[in-house]
Coordinates of C-alpha atoms and ligand atoms in Angstrom, one line a residue:
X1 CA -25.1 -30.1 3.1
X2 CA -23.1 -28.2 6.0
X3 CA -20.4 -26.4 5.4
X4 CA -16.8 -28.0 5.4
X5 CA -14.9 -25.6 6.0
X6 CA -13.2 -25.7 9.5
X7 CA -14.0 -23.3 12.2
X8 CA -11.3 -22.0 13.8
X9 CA -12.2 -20.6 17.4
X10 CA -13.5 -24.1 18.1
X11 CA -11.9 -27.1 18.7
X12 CA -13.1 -29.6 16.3
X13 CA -13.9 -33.2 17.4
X14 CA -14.6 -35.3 14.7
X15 CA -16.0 -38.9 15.2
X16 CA -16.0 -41.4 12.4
X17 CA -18.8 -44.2 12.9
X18 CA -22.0 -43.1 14.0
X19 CA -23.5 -46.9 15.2
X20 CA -23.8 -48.3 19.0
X21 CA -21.0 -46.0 20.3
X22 CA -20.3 -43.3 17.7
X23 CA -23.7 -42.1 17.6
X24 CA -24.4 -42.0 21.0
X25 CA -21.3 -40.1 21.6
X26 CA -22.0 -37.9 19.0
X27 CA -25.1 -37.0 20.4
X28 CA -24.4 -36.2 23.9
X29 CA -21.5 -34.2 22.8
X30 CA -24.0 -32.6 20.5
X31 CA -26.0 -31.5 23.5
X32 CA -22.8 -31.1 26.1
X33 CA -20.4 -28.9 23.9
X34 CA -22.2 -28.2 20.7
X35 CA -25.0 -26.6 22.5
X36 CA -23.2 -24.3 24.3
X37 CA -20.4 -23.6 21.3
X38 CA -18.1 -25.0 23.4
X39 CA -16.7 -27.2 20.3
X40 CA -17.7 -28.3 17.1
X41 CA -19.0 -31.9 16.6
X42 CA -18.6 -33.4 13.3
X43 CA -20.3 -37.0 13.3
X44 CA -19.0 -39.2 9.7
X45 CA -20.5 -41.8 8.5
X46 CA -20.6 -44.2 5.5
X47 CA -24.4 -44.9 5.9
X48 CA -27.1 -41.9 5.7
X49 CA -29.2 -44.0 8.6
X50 CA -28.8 -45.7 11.7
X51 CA -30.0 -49.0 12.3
X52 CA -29.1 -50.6 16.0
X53 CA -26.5 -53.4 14.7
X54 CA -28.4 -56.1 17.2
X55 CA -31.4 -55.5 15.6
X56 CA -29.9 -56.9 12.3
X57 CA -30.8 -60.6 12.7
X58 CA -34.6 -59.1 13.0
X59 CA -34.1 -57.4 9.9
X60 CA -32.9 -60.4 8.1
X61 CA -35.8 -63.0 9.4
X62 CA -38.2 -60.3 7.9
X63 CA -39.9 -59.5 11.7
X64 CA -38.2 -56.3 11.6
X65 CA -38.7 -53.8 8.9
X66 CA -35.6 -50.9 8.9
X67 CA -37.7 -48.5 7.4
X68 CA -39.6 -48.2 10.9
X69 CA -36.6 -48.2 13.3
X70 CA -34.1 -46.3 10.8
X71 CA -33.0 -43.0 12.5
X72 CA -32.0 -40.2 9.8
X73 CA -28.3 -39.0 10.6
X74 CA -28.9 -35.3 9.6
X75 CA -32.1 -35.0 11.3
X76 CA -30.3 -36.3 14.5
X77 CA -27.6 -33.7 14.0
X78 CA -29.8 -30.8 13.6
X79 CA -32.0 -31.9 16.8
X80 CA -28.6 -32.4 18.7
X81 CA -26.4 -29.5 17.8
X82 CA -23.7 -31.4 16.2
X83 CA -22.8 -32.1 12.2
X84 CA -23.2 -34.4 10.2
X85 CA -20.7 -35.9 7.4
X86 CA -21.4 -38.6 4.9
X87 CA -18.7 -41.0 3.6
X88 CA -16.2 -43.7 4.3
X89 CA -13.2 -43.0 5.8
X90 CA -10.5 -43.9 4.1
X91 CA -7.3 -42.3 5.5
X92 CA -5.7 -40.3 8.1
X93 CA -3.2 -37.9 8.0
X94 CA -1.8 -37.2 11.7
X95 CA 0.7 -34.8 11.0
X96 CA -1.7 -32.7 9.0
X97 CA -4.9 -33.8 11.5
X98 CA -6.9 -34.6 8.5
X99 CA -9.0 -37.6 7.8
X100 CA -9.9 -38.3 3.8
X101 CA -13.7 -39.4 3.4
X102 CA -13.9 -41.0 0.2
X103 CA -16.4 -39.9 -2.7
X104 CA -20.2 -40.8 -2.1
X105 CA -22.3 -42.5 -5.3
X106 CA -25.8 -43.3 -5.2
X107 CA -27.5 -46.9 -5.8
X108 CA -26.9 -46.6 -9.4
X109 CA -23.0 -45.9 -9.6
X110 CA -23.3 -42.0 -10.0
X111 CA -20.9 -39.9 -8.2
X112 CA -23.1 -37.5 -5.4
X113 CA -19.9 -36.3 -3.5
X114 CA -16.3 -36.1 -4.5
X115 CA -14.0 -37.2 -2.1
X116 CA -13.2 -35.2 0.8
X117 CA -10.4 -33.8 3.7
X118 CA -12.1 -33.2 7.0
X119 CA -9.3 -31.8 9.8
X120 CA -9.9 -32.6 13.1
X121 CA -8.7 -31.1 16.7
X122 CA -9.4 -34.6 18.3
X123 CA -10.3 -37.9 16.2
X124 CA -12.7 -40.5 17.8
X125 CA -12.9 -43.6 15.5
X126 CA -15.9 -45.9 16.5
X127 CA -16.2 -47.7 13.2
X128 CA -17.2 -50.8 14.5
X129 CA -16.1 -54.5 13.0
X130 CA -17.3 -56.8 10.1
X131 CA -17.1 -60.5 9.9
X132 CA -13.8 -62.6 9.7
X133 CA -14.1 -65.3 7.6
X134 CA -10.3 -66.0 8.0
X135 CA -9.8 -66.3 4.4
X136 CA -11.7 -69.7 4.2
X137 CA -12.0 -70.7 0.6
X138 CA -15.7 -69.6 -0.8
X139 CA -16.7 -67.3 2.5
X140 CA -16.7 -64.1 0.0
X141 CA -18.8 -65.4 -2.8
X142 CA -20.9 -67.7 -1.3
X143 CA -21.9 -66.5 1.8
X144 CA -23.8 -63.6 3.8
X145 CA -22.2 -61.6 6.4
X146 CA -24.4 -59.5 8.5
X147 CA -22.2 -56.5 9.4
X148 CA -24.8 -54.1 7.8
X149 CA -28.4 -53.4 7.1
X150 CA -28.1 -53.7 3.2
X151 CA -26.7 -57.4 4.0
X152 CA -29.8 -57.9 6.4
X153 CA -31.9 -57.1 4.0
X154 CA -30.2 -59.2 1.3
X155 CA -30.2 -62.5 2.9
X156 CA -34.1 -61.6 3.8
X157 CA -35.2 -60.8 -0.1
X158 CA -33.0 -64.2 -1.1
X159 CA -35.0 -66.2 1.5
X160 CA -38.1 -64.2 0.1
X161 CA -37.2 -64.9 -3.1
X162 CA -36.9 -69.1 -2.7
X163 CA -40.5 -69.2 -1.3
X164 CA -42.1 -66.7 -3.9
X165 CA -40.2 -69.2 -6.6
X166 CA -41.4 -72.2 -5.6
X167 CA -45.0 -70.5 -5.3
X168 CA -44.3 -70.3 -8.9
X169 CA -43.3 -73.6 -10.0
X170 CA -46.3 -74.9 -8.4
X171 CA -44.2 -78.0 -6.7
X172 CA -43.3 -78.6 -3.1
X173 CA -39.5 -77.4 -1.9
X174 CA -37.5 -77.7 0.7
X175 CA -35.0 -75.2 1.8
X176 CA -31.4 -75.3 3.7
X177 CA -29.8 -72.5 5.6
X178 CA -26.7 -72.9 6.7
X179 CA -25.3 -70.7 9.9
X180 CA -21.7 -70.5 9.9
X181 CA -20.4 -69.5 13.5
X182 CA -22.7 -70.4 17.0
X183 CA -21.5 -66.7 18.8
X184 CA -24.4 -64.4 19.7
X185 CA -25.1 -63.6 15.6
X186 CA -25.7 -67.0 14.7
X187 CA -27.2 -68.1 17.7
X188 CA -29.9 -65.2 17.5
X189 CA -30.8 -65.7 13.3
X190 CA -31.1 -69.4 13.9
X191 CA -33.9 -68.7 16.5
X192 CA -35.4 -65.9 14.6
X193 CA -35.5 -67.3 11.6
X194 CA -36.8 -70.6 12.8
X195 CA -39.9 -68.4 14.0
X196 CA -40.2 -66.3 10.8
X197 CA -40.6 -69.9 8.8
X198 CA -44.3 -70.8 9.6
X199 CA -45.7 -66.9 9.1
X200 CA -44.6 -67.3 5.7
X201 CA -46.8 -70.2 5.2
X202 CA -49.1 -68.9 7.1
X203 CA -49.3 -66.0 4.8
X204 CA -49.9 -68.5 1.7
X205 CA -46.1 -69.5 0.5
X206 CA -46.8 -72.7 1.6
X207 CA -45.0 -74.4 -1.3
X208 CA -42.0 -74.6 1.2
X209 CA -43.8 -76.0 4.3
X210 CA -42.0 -75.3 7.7
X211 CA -41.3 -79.2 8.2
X212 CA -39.2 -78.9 4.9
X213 CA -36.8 -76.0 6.1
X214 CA -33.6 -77.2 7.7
X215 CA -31.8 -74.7 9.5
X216 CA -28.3 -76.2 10.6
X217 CA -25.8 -74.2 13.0
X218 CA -22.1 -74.8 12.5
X219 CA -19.2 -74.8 14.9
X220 CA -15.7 -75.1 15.3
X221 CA -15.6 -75.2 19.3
X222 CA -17.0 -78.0 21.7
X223 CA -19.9 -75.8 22.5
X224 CA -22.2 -72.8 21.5
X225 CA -21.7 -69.1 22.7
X226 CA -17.7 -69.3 23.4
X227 CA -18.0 -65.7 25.0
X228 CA -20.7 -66.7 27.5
X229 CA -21.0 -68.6 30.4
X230 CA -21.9 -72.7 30.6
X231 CA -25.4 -72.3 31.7
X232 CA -26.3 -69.8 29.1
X233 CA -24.7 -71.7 26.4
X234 CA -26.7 -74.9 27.7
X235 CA -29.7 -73.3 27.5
X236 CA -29.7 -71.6 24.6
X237 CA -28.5 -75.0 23.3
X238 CA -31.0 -77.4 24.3
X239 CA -33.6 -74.7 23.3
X240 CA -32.2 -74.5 19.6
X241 CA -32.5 -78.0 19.4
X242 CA -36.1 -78.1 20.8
X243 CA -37.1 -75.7 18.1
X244 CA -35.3 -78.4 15.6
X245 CA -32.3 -76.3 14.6
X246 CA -30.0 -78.3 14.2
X247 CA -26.3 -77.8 16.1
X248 CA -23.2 -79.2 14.8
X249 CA -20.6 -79.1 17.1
X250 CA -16.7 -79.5 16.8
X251 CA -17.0 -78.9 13.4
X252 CA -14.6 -75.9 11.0
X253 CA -15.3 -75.3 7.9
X254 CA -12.8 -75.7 5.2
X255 CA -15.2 -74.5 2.0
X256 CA -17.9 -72.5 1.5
X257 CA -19.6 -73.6 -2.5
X258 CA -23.2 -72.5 -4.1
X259 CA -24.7 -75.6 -3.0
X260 CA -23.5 -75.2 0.5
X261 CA -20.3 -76.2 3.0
X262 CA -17.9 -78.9 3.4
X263 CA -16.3 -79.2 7.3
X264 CA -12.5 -79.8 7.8
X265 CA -13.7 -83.6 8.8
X266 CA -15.6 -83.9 5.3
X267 CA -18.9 -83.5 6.4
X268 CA -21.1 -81.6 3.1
X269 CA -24.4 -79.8 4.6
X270 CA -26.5 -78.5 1.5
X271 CA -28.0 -75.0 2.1
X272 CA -29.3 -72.7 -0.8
X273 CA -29.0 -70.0 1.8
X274 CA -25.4 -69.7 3.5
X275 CA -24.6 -67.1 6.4
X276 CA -20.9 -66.5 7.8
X277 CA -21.3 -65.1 11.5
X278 CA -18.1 -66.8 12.8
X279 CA -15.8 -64.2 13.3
X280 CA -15.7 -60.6 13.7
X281 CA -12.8 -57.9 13.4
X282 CA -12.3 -54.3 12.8
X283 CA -12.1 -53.3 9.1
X284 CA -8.9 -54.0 7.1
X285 CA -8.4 -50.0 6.2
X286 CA -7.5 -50.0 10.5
X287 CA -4.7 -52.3 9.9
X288 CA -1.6 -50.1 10.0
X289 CA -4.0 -47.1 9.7
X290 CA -1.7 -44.3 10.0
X291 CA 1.5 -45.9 11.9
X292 CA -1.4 -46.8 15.0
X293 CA -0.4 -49.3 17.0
X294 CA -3.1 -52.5 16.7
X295 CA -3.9 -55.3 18.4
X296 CA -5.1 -58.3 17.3
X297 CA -8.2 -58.3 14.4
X298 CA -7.2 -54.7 13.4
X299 CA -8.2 -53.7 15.9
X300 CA -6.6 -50.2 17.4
X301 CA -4.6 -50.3 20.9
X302 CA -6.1 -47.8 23.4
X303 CA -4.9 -47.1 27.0
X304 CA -7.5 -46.6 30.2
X305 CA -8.4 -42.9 28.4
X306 CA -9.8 -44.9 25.2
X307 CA -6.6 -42.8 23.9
X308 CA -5.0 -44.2 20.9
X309 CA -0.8 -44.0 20.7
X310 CA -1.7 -40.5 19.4
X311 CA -3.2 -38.7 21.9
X312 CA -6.0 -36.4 19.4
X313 CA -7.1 -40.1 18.8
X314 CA -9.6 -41.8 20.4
X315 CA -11.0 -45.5 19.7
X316 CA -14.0 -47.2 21.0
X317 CA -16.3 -49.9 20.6
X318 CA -16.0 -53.1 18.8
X319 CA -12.6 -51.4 16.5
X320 CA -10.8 -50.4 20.0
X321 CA -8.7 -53.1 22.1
X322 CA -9.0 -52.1 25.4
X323 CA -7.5 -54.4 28.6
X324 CA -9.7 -52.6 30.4
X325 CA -9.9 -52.1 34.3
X326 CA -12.7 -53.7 36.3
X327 CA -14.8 -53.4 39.5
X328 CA -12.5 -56.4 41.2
X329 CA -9.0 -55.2 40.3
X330 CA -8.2 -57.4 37.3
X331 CA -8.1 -56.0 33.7
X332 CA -9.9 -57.9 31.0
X333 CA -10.0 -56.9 27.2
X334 CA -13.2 -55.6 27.1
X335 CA -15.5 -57.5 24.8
X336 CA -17.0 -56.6 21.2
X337 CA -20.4 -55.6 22.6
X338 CA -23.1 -52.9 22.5
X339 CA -23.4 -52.0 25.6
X340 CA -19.5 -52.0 26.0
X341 CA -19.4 -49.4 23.0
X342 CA -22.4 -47.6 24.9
X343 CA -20.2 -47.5 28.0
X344 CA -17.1 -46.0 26.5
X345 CA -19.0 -43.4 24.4
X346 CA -20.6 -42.4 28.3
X347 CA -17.1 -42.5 29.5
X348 CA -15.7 -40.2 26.9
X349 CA -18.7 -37.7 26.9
X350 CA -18.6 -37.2 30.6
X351 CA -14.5 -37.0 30.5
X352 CA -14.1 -35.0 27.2
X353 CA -14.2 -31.6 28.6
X354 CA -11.1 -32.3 30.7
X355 CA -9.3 -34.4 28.3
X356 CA -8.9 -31.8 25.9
X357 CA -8.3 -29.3 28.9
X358 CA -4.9 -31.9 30.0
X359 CA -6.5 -32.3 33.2
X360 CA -6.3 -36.1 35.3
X361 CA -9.3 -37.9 34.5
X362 CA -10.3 -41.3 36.3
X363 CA -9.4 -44.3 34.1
X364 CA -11.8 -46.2 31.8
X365 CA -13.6 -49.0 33.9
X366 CA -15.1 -51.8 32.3
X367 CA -18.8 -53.0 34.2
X368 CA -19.9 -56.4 32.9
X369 CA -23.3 -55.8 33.1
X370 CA -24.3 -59.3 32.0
X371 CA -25.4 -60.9 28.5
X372 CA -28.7 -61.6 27.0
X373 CA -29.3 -64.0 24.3
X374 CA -32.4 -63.7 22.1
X375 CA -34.3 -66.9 20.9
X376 CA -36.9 -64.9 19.6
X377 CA -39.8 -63.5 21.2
X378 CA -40.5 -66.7 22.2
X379 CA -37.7 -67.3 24.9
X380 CA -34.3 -64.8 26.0
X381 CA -31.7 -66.5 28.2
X382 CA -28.7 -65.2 30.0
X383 CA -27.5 -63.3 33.2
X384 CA -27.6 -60.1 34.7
X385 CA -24.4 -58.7 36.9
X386 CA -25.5 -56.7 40.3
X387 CA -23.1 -55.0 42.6
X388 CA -24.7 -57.5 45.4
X389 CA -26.2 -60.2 43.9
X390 CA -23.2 -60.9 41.6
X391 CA -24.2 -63.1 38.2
X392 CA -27.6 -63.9 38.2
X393 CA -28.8 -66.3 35.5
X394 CA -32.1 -64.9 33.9
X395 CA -34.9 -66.5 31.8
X396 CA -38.2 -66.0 30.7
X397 CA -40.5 -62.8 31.1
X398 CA -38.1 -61.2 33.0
X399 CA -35.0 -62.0 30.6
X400 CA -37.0 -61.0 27.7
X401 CA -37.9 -57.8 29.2
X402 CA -34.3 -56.7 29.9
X403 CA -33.0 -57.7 26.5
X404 CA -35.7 -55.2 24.8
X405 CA -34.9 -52.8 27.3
X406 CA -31.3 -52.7 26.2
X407 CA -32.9 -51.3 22.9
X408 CA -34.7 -48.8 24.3
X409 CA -32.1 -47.4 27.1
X410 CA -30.3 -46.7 23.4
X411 CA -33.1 -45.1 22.0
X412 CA -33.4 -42.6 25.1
X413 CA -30.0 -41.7 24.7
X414 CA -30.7 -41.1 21.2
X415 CA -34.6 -39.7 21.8
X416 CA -35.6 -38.7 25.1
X417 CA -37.6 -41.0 27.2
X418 CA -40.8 -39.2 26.1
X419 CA -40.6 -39.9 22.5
X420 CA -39.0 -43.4 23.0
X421 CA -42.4 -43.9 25.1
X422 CA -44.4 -42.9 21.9
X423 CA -41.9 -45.3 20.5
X424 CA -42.7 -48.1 22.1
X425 CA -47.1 -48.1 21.7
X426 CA -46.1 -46.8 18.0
X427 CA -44.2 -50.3 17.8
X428 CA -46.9 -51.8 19.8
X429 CA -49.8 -50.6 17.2
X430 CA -47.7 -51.8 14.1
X431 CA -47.1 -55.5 15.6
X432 CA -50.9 -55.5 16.5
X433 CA -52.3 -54.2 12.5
X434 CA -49.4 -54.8 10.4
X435 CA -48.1 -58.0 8.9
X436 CA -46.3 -60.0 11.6
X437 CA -43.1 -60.3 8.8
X438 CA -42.2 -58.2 6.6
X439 CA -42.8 -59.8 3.1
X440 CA -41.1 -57.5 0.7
Ligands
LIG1 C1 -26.9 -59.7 14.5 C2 -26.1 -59.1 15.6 C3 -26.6 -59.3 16.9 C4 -25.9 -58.7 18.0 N1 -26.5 -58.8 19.2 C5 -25.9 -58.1 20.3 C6 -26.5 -58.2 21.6 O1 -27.5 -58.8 21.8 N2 -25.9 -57.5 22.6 C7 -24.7 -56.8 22.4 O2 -24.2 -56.2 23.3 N3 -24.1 -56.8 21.2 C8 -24.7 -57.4 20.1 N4 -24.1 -57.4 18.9 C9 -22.8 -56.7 18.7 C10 -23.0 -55.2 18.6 O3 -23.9 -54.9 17.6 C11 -21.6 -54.5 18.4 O4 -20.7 -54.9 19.4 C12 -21.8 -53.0 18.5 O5 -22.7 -52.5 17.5 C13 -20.5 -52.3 18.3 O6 -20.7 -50.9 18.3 P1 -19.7 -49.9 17.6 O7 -20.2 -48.5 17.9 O8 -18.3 -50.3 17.9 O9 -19.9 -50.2 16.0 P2 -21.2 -50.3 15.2 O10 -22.5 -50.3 16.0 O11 -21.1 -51.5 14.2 O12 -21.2 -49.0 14.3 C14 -20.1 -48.7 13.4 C15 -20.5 -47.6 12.5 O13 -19.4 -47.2 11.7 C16 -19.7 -47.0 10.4 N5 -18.6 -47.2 9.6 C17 -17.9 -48.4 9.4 N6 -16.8 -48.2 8.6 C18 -16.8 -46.8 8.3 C19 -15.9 -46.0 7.6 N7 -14.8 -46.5 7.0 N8 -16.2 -44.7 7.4 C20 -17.3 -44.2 8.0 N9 -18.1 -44.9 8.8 C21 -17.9 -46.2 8.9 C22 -20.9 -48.0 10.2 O14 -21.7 -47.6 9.1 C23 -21.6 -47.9 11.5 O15 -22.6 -47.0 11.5 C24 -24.7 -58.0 17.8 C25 -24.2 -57.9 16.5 C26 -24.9 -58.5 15.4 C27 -24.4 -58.3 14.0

């Protein structure tokens, strides 16, 4: 375990959150100023690994196994020159410049790490968001969220578990899964999950036969993927419903029960397996964190520097509101994405040097650079944004190539493009000798 203690010729930038934009920043400050001892780099986490959150609806449907694509925070520090923290932040202290990380237990309830002070020079929190189910009645204890890997993995051994089950009793099932929320996370498990169902029987648990799974999609709006544009939405829509997921429409739900969920309008849809994915917002510890000014989900107000009210605090990523600047003048909020928490976390390694020097730095600019929707690796749809060509709409090979490739632009960042190569025909060798799903 590195030492705690601070060091006091260098300034100390601590980052709490080390997923799509914490970790990314923490390594290229690793390399930029922790190289060169130009600062200390503290990285904190509640997790010990690193699993790329878009990746999670892969983990649930089984055709991604975490163990494979985990990335080890401590071996990631040492290769990067920064340090790594475990534990959950839990307060902040801004006149003092101390965060508290809360004690660490292991799996079985024991206590590994008592709780902690950590002081800071300058704070960046990039701790990401979880699912809002906006209080509805059941959402807690009923459903799945899929904020984090253990949840993933959760909803994958429970849909495991049915088919293994009915194995066991000998007689034919059926199974209902119930998708609460039609934004990019729902969207993308309905699809994957849809084309994780007939492995499984392929693989012998044929007790639940694909024909007798009914995956059913609900939501509130009047159509699928609010945040995206028509045609996306109307693909990705007619596609679901080719693959027989079924899309309910103009439809909130009021209750979420063990049997499955009642709509506002009294509709009951029966799922043994219930996700919530309808919502997101920044964790409730942000709300009021401190005396920080927030915005709307918890989420922290930051100005064109990704600068908090405080200046020594930073925000970024999906827990930062940002009415950002863009290329044609007007500002948008920018939106709860990866690669907008991958821009910012570029933006503040490439500015940080004079930030903390008081010197004018150029303001934040948010670059849609388009949205890709995965239906599996069966079909991706969305568009790309070019400086001439303006939106393109995308489908196909080409679509499909571009959405893995945002994957692996975040593993060079995190790698090297030489071992994110070996990545890639390592990945290729698995798919080709390993089981297609994961079945444990
Ligand atoms: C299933 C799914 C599919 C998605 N698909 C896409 C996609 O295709 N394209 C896209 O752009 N976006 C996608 N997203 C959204 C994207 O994952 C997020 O916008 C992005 O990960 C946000 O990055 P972040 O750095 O803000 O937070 P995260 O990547 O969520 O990282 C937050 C980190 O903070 C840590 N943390 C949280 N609380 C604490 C605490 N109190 N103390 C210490 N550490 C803490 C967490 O362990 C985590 O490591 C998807 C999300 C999901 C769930």
């Amino acid at each position: 375990m590195p030492e705690t203690t601070p060091d006091v010729q260098l300034p100390r930038i601590v980052i709490v959150g080390g997923g799509a934009g914490g970790l990314v920043l923490a390594t290229l400050l690793g390399r930029k100023l922790g190289k060169k001892k130009l600062a200390s780099v503290i990285l904190a986490d509640t997790q010990l690994t690193h699993i790329w959150k878009p990746l999670l609806h892969e983990v649930a449907a089984g055709s991604l196994n975490p163990y494979e694509d985990e990335l080890n925070y401590f071996a990631q520090a040492h290769r990067n020159h920064f340090e790594f923290q475990p534990g959950t932040l839990t307060g902040l202290d801004r006149e003092r410049k101390v965060i508290l990380l809360d004690d660490m237990k292991d799996t079985d309830g024991e206590k590994v790490l008592d709780a902690r002070e950590l002081s800071y020079d300058y704070l960046v929190l990039a701790v990401g968001s979880v699912t809002n189910d906006f209080g509805t009645t059941g959402a807690q204890d009923f459903s799945i969220h899929l904020d984090t890997r253990q949840q993933a993995e959760y909803f994958h051994r429970t849909m495991l578990n049915h088919y293994y089950r009915a194995e066991a009793s000998g007689k034919t099932e059926a199974l209902g899964i119930v998708i609460v929320g039609a934004g990019a996370t729902g969207v993308e498990l309905a699809a994957e999950v849809h084309h994780a169902i007939p492995v499984l029987a392929r693989y012998g648990l044929d007790r639940i036969q694909p024909a007798d799974v009914t995956i059913t999609l609900v939501e509130s709006g009047s159509r699928i993927l609010s945040g995206l544009d028509d045609r996306t939405a109307a693909e990705a829509h007619k596609e679901l419903e080719k693959i027989g997921v079924q899309v309910l429409l103009n439809e909130s739900v009021s209750e979420v029960s063990a049997d499955g969920i009642t709509t506002k309008s009294g509709r009951f849809v029966s799922a043994q397996l219930r996700v919530w994915s309808a919502g997101v917002k920044a964790p409730d510890f942000m709300k009021g964190l401190a005396g920080l000014h927030n915005e709307r989900g918890n989420t922290l107000v930051v100005d064109d520097f990704l600068r908090t009210d405080d200046p020594y605090i930073f925000a970024l990523g999906d827990c930062a509101y940002c009415n950002a600047q863009t290329a044609s003048g007007k500002r948008r909020a920018v939106p709860p994405r990866a690669q907008s928490a991958f821009l910012q976390a570029k933006w503040l390694t490439k500015h940080f040097p004079d930030l903390m020097a008081g010197n004018p730095v150029p303001a934040f600019e948010y670059r849609d650079y388009g949205s890709l929707i995965s239906l599996s690796e069966a079909r991706t749809v969305g568009n790309l944004m070019g400086n001439l060509t303006g939106r393109v709409n995308v489908d196909g090979y080409i679509a499909r190539l571009m959405y893995v490739s945002l994957y692996r632009r975040h593993q060079a960042v995190l790698y090297g493009w030489t071992r994110t190569f070996i990545f890639v025909l390592r990945d290729l060798l698995i798919r080709k000798s390993g089981p297609r799903l994961k079945m444990h």
